[in-house]
PDB file of C-alpha atoms and ligand atoms in Angstrom:
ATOM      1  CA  UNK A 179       2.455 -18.345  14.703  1.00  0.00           C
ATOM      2  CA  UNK A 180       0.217 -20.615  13.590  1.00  0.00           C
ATOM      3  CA  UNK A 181      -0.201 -22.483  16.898  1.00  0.00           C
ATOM      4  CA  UNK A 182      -0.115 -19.094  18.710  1.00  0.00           C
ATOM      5  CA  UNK A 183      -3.415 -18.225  16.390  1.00  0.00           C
ATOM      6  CA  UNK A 184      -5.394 -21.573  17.240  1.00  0.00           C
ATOM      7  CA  UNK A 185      -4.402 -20.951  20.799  1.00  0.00           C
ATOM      8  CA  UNK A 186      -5.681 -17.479  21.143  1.00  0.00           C
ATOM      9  CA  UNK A 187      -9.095 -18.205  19.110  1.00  0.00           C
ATOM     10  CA  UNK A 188      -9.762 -21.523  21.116  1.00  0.00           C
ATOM     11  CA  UNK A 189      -9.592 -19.208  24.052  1.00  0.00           C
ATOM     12  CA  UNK A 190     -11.685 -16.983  22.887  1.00  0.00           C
ATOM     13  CA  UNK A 191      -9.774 -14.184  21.885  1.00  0.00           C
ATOM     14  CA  UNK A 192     -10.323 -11.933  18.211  1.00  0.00           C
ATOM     15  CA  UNK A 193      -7.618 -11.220  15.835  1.00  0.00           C
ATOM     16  CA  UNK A 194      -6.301  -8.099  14.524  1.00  0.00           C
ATOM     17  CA  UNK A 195      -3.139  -8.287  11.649  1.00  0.00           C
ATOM     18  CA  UNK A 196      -1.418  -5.649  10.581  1.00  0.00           C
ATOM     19  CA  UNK A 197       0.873  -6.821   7.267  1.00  0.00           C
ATOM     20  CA  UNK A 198       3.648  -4.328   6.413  1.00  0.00           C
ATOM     21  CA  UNK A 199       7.465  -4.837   5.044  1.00  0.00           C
ATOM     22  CA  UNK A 200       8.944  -3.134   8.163  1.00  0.00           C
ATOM     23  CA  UNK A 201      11.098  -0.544   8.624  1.00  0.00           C
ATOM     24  CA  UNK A 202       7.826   1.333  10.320  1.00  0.00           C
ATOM     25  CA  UNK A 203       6.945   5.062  10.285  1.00  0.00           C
ATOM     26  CA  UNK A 204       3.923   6.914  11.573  1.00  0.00           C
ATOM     27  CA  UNK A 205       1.879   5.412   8.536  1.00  0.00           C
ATOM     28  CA  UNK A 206       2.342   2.011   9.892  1.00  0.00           C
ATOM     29  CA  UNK A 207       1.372   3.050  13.104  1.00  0.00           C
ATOM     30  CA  UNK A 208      -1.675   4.248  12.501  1.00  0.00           C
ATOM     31  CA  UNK A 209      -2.693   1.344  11.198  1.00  0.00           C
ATOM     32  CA  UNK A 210      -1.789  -0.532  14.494  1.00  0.00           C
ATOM     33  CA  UNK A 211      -3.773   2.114  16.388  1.00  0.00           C
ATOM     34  CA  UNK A 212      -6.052   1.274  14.407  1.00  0.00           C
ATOM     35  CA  UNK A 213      -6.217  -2.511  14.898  1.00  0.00           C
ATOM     36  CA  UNK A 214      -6.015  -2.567  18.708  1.00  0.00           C
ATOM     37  CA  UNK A 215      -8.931  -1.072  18.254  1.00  0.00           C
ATOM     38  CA  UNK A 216     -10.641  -4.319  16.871  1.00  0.00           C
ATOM     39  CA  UNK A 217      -9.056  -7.576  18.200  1.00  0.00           C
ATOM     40  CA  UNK A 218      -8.188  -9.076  21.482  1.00  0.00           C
ATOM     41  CA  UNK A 219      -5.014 -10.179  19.926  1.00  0.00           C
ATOM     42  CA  UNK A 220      -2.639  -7.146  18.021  1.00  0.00           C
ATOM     43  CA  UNK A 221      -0.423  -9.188  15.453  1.00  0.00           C
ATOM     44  CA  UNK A 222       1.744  -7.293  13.156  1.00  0.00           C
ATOM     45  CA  UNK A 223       3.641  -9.091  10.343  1.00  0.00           C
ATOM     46  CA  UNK A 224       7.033  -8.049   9.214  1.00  0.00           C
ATOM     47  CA  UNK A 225       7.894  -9.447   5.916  1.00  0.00           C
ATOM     48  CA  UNK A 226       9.654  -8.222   2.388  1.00  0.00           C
ATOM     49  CA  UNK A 227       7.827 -10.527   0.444  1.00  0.00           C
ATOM     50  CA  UNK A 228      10.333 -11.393  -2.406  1.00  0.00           C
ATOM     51  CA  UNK A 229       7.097 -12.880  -4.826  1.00  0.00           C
ATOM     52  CA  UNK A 230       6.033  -8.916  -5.069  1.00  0.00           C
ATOM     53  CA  UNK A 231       9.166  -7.629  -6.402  1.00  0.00           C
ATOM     54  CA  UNK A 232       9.689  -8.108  -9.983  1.00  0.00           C
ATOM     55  CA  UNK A 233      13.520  -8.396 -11.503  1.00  0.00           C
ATOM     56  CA  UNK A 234      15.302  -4.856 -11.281  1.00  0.00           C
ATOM     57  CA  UNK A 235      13.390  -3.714  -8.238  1.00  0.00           C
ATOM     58  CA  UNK A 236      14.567  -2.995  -4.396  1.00  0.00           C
ATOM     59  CA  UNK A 237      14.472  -6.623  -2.912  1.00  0.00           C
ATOM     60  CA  UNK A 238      17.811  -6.829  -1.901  1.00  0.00           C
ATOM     61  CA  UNK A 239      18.060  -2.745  -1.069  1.00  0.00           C
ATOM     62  CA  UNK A 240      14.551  -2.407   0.613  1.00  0.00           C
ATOM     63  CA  UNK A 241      15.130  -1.019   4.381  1.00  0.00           C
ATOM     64  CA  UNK A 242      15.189  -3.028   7.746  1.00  0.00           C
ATOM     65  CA  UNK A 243      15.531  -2.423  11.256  1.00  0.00           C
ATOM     66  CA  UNK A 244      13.906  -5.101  13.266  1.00  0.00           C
ATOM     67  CA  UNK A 245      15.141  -3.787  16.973  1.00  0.00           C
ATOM     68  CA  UNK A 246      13.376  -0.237  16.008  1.00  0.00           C
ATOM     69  CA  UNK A 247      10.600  -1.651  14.704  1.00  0.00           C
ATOM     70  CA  UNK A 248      10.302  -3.982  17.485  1.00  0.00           C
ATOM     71  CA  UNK A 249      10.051  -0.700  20.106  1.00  0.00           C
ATOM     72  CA  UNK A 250       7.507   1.020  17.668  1.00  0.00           C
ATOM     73  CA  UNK A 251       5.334  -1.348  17.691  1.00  0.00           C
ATOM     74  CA  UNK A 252       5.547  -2.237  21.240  1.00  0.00           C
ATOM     75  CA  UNK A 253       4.573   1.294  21.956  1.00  0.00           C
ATOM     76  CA  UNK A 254       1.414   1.012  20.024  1.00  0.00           C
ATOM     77  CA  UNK A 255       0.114  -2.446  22.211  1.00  0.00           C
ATOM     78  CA  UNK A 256       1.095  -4.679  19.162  1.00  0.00           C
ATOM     79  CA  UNK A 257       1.131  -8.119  21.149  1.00  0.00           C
ATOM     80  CA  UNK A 258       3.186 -10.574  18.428  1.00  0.00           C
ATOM     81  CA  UNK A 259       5.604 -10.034  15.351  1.00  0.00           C
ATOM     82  CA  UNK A 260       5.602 -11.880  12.985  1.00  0.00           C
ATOM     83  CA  UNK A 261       8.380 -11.855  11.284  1.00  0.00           C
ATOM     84  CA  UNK A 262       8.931 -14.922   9.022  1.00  0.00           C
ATOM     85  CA  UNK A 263      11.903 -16.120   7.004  1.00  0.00           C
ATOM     86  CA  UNK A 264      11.460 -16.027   2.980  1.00  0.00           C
ATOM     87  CA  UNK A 265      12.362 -19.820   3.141  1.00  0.00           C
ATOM     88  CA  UNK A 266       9.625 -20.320   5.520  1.00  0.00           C
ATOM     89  CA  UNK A 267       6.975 -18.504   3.401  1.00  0.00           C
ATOM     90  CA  UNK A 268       8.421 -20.471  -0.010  1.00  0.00           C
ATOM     91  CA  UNK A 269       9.847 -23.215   0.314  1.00  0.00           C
ATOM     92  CA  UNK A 270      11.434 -24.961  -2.590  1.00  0.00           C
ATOM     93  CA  UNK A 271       8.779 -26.579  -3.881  1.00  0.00           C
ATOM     94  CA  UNK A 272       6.257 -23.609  -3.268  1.00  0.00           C
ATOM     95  CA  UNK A 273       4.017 -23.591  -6.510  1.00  0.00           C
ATOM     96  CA  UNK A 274       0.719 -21.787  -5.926  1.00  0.00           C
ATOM     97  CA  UNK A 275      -0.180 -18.101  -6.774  1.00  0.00           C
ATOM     98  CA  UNK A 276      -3.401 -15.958  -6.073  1.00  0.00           C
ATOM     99  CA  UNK A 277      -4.391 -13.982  -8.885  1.00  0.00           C
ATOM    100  CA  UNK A 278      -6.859 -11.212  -9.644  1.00  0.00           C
ATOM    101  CA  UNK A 279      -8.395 -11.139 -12.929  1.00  0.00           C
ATOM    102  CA  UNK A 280      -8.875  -7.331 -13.569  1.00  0.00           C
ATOM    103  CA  UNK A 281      -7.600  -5.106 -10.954  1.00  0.00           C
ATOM    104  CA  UNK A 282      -4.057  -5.428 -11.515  1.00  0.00           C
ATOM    105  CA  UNK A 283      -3.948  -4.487 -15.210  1.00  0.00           C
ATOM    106  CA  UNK A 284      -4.323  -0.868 -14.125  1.00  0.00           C
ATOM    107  CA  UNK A 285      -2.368   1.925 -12.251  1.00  0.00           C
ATOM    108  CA  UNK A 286       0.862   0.224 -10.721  1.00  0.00           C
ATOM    109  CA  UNK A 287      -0.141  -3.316 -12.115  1.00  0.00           C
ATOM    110  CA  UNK A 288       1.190  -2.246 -15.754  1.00  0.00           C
ATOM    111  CA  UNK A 289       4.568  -1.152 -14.756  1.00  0.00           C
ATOM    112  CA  UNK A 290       4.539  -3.629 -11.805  1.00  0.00           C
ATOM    113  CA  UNK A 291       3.860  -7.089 -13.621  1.00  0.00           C
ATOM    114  CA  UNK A 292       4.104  -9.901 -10.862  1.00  0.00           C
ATOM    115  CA  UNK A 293       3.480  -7.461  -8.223  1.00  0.00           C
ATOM    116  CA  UNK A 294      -0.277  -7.926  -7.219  1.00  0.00           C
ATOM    117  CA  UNK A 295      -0.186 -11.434  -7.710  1.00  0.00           C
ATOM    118  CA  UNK A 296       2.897 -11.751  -5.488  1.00  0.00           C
ATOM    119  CA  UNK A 297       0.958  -9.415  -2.570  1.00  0.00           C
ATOM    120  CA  UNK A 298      -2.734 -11.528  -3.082  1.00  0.00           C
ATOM    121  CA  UNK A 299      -0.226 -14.343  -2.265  1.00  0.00           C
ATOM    122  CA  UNK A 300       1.582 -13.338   0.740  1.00  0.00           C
ATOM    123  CA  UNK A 301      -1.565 -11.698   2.360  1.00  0.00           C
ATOM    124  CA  UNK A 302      -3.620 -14.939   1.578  1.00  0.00           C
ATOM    125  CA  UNK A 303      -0.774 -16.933   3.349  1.00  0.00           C
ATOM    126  CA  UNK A 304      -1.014 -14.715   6.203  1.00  0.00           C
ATOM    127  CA  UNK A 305      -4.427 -14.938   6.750  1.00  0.00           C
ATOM    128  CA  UNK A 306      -4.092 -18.792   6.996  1.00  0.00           C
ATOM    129  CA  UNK A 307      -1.591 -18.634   9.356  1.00  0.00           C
ATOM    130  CA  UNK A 308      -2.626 -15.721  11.735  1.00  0.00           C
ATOM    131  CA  UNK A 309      -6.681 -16.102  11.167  1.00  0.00           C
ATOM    132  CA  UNK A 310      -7.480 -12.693  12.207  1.00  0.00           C
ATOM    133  CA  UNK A 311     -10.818 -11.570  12.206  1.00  0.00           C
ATOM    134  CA  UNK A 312     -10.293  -8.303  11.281  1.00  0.00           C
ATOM    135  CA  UNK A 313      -6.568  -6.602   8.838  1.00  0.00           C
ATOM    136  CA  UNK A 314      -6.007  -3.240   8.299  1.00  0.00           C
ATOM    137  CA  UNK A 315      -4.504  -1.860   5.198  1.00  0.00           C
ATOM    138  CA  UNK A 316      -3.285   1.725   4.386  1.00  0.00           C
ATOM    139  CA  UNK A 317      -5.439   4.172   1.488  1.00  0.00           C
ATOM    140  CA  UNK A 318      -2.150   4.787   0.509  1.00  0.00           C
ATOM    141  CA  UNK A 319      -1.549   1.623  -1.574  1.00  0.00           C
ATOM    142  CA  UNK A 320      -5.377   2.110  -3.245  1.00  0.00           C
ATOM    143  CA  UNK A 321      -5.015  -0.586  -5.781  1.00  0.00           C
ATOM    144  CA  UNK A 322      -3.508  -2.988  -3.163  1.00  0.00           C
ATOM    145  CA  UNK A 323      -6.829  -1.784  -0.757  1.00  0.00           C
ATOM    146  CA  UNK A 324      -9.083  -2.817  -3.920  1.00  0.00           C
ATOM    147  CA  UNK A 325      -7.388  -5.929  -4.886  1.00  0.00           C
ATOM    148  CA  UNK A 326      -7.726  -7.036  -1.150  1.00  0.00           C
ATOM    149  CA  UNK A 327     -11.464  -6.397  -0.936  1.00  0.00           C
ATOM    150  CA  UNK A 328     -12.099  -8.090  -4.009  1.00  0.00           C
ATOM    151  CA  UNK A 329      -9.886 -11.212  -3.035  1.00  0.00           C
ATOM    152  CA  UNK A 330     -11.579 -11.509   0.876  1.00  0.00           C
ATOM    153  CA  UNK A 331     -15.254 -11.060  -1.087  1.00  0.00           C
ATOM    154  CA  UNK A 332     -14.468 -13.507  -4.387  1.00  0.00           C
ATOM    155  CA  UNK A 333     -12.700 -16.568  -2.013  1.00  0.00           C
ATOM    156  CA  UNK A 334     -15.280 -15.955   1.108  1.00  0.00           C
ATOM    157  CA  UNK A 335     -12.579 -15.208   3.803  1.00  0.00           C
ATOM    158  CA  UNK A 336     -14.091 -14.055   6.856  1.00  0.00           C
ATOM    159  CA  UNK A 337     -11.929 -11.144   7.362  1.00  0.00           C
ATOM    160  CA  UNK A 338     -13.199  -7.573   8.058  1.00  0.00           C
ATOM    161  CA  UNK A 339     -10.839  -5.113   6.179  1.00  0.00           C
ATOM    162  CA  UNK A 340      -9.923  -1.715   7.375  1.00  0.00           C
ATOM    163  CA  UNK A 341      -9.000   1.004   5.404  1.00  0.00           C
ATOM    164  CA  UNK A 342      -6.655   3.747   6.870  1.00  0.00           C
ATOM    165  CA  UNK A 343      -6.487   7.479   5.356  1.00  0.00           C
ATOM    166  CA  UNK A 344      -3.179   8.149   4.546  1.00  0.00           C
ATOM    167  CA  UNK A 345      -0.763   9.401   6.689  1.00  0.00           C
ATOM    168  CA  UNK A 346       1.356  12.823   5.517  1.00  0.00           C
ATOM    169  CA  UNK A 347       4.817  14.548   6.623  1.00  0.00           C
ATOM    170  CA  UNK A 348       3.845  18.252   7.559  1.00  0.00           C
ATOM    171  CA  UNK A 349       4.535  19.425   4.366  1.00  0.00           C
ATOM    172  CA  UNK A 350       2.102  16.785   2.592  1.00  0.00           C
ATOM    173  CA  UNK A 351       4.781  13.904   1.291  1.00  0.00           C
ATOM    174  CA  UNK A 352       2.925  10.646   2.168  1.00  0.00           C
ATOM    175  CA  UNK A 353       5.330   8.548   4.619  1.00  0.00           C
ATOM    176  CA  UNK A 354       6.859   5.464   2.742  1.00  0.00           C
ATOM    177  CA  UNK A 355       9.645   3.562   4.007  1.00  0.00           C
ATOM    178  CA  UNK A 356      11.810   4.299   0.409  1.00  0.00           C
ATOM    179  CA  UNK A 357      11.450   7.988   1.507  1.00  0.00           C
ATOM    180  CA  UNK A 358      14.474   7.058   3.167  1.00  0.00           C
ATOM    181  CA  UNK A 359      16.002   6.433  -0.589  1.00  0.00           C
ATOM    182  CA  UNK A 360      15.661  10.463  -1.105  1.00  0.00           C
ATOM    183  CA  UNK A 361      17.983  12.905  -1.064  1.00  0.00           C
ATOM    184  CA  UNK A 362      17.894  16.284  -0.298  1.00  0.00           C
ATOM    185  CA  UNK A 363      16.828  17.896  -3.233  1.00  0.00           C
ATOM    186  CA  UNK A 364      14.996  14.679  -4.645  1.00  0.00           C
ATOM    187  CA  UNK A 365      12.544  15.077  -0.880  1.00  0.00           C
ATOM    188  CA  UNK A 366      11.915  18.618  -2.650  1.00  0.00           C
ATOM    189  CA  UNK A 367      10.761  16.949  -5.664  1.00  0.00           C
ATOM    190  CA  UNK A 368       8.984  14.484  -3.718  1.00  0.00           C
ATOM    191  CA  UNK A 369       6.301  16.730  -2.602  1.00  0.00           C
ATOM    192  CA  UNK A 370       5.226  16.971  -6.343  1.00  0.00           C
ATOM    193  CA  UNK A 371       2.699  14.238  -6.014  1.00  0.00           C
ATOM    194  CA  UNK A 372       1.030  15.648  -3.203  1.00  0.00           C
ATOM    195  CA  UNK A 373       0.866  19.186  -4.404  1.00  0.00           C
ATOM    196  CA  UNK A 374      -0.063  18.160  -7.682  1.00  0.00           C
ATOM    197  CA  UNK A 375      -2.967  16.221  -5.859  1.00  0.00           C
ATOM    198  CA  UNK A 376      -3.722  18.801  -3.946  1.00  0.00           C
ATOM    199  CA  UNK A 377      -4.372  20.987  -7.202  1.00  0.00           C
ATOM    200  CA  UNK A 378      -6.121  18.663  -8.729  1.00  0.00           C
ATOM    201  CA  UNK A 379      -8.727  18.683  -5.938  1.00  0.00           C
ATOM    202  CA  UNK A 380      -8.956  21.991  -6.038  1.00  0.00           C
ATOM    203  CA  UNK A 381      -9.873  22.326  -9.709  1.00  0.00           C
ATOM    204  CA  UNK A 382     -12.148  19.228  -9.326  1.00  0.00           C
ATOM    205  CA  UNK A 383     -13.836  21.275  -6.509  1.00  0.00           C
ATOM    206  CA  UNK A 384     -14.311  24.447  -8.506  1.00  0.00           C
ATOM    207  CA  UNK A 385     -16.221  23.080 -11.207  1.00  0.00           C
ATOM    208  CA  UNK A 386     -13.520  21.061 -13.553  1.00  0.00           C
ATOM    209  CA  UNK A 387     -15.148  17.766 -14.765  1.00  0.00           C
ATOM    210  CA  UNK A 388     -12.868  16.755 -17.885  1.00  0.00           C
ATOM    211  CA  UNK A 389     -10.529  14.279 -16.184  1.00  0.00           C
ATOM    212  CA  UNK A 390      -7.837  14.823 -19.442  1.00  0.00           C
ATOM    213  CA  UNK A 391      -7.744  18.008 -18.272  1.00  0.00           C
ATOM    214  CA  UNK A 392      -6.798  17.484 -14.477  1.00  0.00           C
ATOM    215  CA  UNK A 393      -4.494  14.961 -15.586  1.00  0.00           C
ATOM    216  CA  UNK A 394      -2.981  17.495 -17.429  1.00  0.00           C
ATOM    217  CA  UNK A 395      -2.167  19.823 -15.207  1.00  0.00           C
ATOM    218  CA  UNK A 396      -0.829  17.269 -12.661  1.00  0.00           C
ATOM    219  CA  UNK A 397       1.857  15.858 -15.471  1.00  0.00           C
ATOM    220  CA  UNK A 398       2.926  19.758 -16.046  1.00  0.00           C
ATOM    221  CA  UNK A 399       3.080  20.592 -12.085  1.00  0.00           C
ATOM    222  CA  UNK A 400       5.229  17.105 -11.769  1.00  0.00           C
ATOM    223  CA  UNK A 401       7.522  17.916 -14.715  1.00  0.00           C
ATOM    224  CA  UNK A 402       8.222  21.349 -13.274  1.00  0.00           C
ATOM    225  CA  UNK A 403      10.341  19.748 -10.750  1.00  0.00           C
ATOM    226  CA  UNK A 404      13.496  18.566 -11.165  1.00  0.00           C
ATOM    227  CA  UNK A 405      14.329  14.482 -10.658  1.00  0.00           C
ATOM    228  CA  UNK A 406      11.279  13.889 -11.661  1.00  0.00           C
ATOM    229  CA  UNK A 407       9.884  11.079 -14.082  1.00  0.00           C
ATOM    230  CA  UNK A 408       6.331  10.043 -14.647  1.00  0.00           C
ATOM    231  CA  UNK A 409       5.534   6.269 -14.461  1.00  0.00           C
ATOM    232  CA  UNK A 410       1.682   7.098 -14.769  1.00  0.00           C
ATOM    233  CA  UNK A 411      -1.158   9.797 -13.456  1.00  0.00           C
ATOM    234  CA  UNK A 412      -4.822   8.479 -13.595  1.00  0.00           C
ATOM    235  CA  UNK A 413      -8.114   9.482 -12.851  1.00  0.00           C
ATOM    236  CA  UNK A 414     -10.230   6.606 -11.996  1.00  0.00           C
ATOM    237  CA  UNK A 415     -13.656   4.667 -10.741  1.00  0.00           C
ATOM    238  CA  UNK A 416     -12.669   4.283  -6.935  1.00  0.00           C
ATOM    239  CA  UNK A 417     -14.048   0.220  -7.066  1.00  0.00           C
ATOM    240  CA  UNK A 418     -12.917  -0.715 -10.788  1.00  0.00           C
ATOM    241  CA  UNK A 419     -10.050   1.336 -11.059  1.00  0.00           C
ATOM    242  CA  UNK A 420     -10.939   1.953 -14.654  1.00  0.00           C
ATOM    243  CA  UNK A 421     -10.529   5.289 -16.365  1.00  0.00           C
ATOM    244  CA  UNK A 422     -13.277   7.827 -15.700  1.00  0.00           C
ATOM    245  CA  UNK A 423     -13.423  10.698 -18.929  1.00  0.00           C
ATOM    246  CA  UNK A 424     -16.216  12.837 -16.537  1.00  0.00           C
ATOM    247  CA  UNK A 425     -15.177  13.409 -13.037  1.00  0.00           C
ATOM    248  CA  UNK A 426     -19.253  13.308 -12.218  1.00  0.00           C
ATOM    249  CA  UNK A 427     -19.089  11.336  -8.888  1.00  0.00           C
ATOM    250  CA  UNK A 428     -16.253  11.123  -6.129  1.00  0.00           C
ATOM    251  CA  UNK A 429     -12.969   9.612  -8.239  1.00  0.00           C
ATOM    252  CA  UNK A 430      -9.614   8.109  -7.554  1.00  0.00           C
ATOM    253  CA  UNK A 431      -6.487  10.154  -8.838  1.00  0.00           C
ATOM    254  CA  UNK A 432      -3.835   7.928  -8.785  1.00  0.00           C
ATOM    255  CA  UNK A 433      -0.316   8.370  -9.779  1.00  0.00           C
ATOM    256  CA  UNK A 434       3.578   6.602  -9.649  1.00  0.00           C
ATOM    257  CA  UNK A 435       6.407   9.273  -9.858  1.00  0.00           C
ATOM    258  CA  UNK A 436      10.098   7.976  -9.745  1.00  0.00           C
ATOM    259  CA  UNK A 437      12.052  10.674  -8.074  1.00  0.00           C
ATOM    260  CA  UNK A 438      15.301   9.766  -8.989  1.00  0.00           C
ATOM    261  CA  UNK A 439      16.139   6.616  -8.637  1.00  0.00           C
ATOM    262  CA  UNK A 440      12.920   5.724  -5.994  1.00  0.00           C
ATOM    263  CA  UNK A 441       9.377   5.049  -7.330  1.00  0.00           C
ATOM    264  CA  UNK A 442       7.112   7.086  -5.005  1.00  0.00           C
ATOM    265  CA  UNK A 443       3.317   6.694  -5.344  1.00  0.00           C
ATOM    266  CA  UNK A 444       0.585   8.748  -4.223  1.00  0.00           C
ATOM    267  CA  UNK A 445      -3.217   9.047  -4.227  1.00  0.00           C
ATOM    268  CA  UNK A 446      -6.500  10.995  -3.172  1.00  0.00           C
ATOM    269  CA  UNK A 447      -9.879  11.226  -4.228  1.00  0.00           C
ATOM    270  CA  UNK A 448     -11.374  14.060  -5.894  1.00  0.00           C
ATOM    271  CA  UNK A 449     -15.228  15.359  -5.587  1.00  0.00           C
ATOM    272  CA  UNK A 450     -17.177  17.658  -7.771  1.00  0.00           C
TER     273      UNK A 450
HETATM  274  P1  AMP B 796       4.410  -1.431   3.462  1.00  0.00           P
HETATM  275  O1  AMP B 796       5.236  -1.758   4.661  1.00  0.00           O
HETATM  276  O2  AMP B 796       4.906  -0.259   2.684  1.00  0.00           O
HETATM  277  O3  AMP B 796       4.101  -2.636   2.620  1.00  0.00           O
HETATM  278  O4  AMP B 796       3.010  -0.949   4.026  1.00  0.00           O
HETATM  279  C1  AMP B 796       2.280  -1.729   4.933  1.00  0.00           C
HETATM  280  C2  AMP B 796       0.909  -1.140   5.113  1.00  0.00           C
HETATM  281  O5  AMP B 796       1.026   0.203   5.577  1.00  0.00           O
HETATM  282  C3  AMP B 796       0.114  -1.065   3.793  1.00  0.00           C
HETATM  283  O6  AMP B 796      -1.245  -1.397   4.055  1.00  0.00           O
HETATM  284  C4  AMP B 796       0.269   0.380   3.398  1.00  0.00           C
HETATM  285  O7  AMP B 796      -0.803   0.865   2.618  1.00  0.00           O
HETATM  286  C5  AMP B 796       0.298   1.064   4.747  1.00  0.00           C
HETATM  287  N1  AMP B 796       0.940   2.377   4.646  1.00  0.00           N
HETATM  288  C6  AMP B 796       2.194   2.638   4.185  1.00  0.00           C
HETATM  289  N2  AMP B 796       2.439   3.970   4.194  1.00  0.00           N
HETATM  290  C7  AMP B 796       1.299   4.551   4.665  1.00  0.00           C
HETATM  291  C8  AMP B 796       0.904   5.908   4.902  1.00  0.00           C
HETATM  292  N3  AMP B 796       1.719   6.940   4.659  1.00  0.00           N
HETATM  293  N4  AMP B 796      -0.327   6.127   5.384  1.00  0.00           N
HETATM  294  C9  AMP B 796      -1.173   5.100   5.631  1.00  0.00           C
HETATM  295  N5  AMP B 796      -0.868   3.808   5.424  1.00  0.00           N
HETATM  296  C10 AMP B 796       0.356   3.533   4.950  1.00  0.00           C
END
């Protein structure tokens, strides 16, 4: 890959990466439409990085399907996979982490320990060895959007990120590859983030400013439905991702819902 990379920038070609852990859905692909858009070169990178699961999570259960990802993304113009072994990425001897002061001590970070440092890792590897010019990311993982601004803007890489709106089954679930974990009756609990979201924008619109309030009424709308458990529902300062007590300005409600035994997360903005 990496001799691929030199090869297509000493010819004069630009760079587009797409990182994801595979087993692709629309969500993904949207964010490949959205980076043939801006390089010469369409590289997505297929890779369940093991550093940003902590003990007790999905590692070893996490989906794959490299054949049907490999026809998705062919039929969106990506030009190279990459697809790396773990032992590749770490080897034995692998010993250096990139980590974010602030960012990840809220929202996901405080259930999710290792996780940010793990994915400010992996993305910083892939950077050095694909060099694009330009990576998308999805709205969908907000904090991971954040922490990857900050990280490009604090260590001066000269990467253009992209931000894609989320991407949302008919009936408003946000696609995510452990959707496939659900059941049934657990993809009818499911939709409680997004209606609960959808709620909260709503009262946000209409005049409601106290954020304890709208947080509220999301944790009652999520407990309604069965399955469900509450990791954490925020409302929050879209660049610091600290709490906000006034919604005054355009905010970040952010919130992690296991819905049985899959951790689904979710997100929007609301506006006064
Ligand atoms: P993942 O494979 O889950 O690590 O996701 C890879 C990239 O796709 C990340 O930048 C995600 O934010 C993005 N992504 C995942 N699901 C969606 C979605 N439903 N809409 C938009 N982007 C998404």
């Amino acid at each position: 890959m990496q001799q691929k990379a030199g090869h297509l920038l000493q010819t004069g070609n630009t760079i587009a990466l797409v990182p994801t852990m595979g087993y692709l859905h629309e969500g993904h692909l949207a964010l490949m439409r959205e980076g043939r858009k801006h390089g010469d070169a369409l590289v997505v990178s297929i890779f369940v990085n093991p550093t940003q699961f902590d003990p007790g999570e999905d590692l070893e259960s996490y989906p794959r399907d490299m054949d049907r990802d490999a026809h998705l993304a062919e039929s969106v113009g990506v030009d190279i996979i990459f697809a790396p072994e773990a032992e590749a990425m770490y080897g034995q001897t692998y010993q250096t982490h990139v980590d974010l002061e602030m960012l990840p001590r809220f929202l996901c970070g405080l259930s999710r320990p290792g996780h940010f440092r793990g994915v400010a890792t992996v993305v910083t590897m892939l950077f050095n060895i694909v060099k694009p010019h330009v990576a998308v990311f999805g709205e969908k993982d907000y904090q991971q959007l954040v922490i990857i601004r900050r990280m490009v803007d604090d260590l001066n890489f000269e990467i253009r990120i992209i931000g894609v709106p989320i991407v949302r089954e008919a009936d408003g679930l946000a696609l995510s590859s452990r959707n496939t974990y659900l059941s049934k009756d657990e993809r009818r609990s499911a939709l409680s983030l997004s209606h609960s979201l959808q709620q909260a924008q709503k009262s946000v619109a209409h005049g409601m400013k106290d954020a304890r309030q709208v947080i509220k009424g999301a944790l009652e709308h999520i407990r309604s439905y069965p399955y469900t458990k509450i990791d954490y529902v925020a409302v929050c300062d879209t660049k610091t991702l600290q709490d906000v007590d006034r919604i005054d300005g355009p905010s970040l409600m952010a919130m992690a819902v296991w819905v049985g035994k899959t951790r689904l997360i979710d997100n929007a903005i609301l506006k006064p």
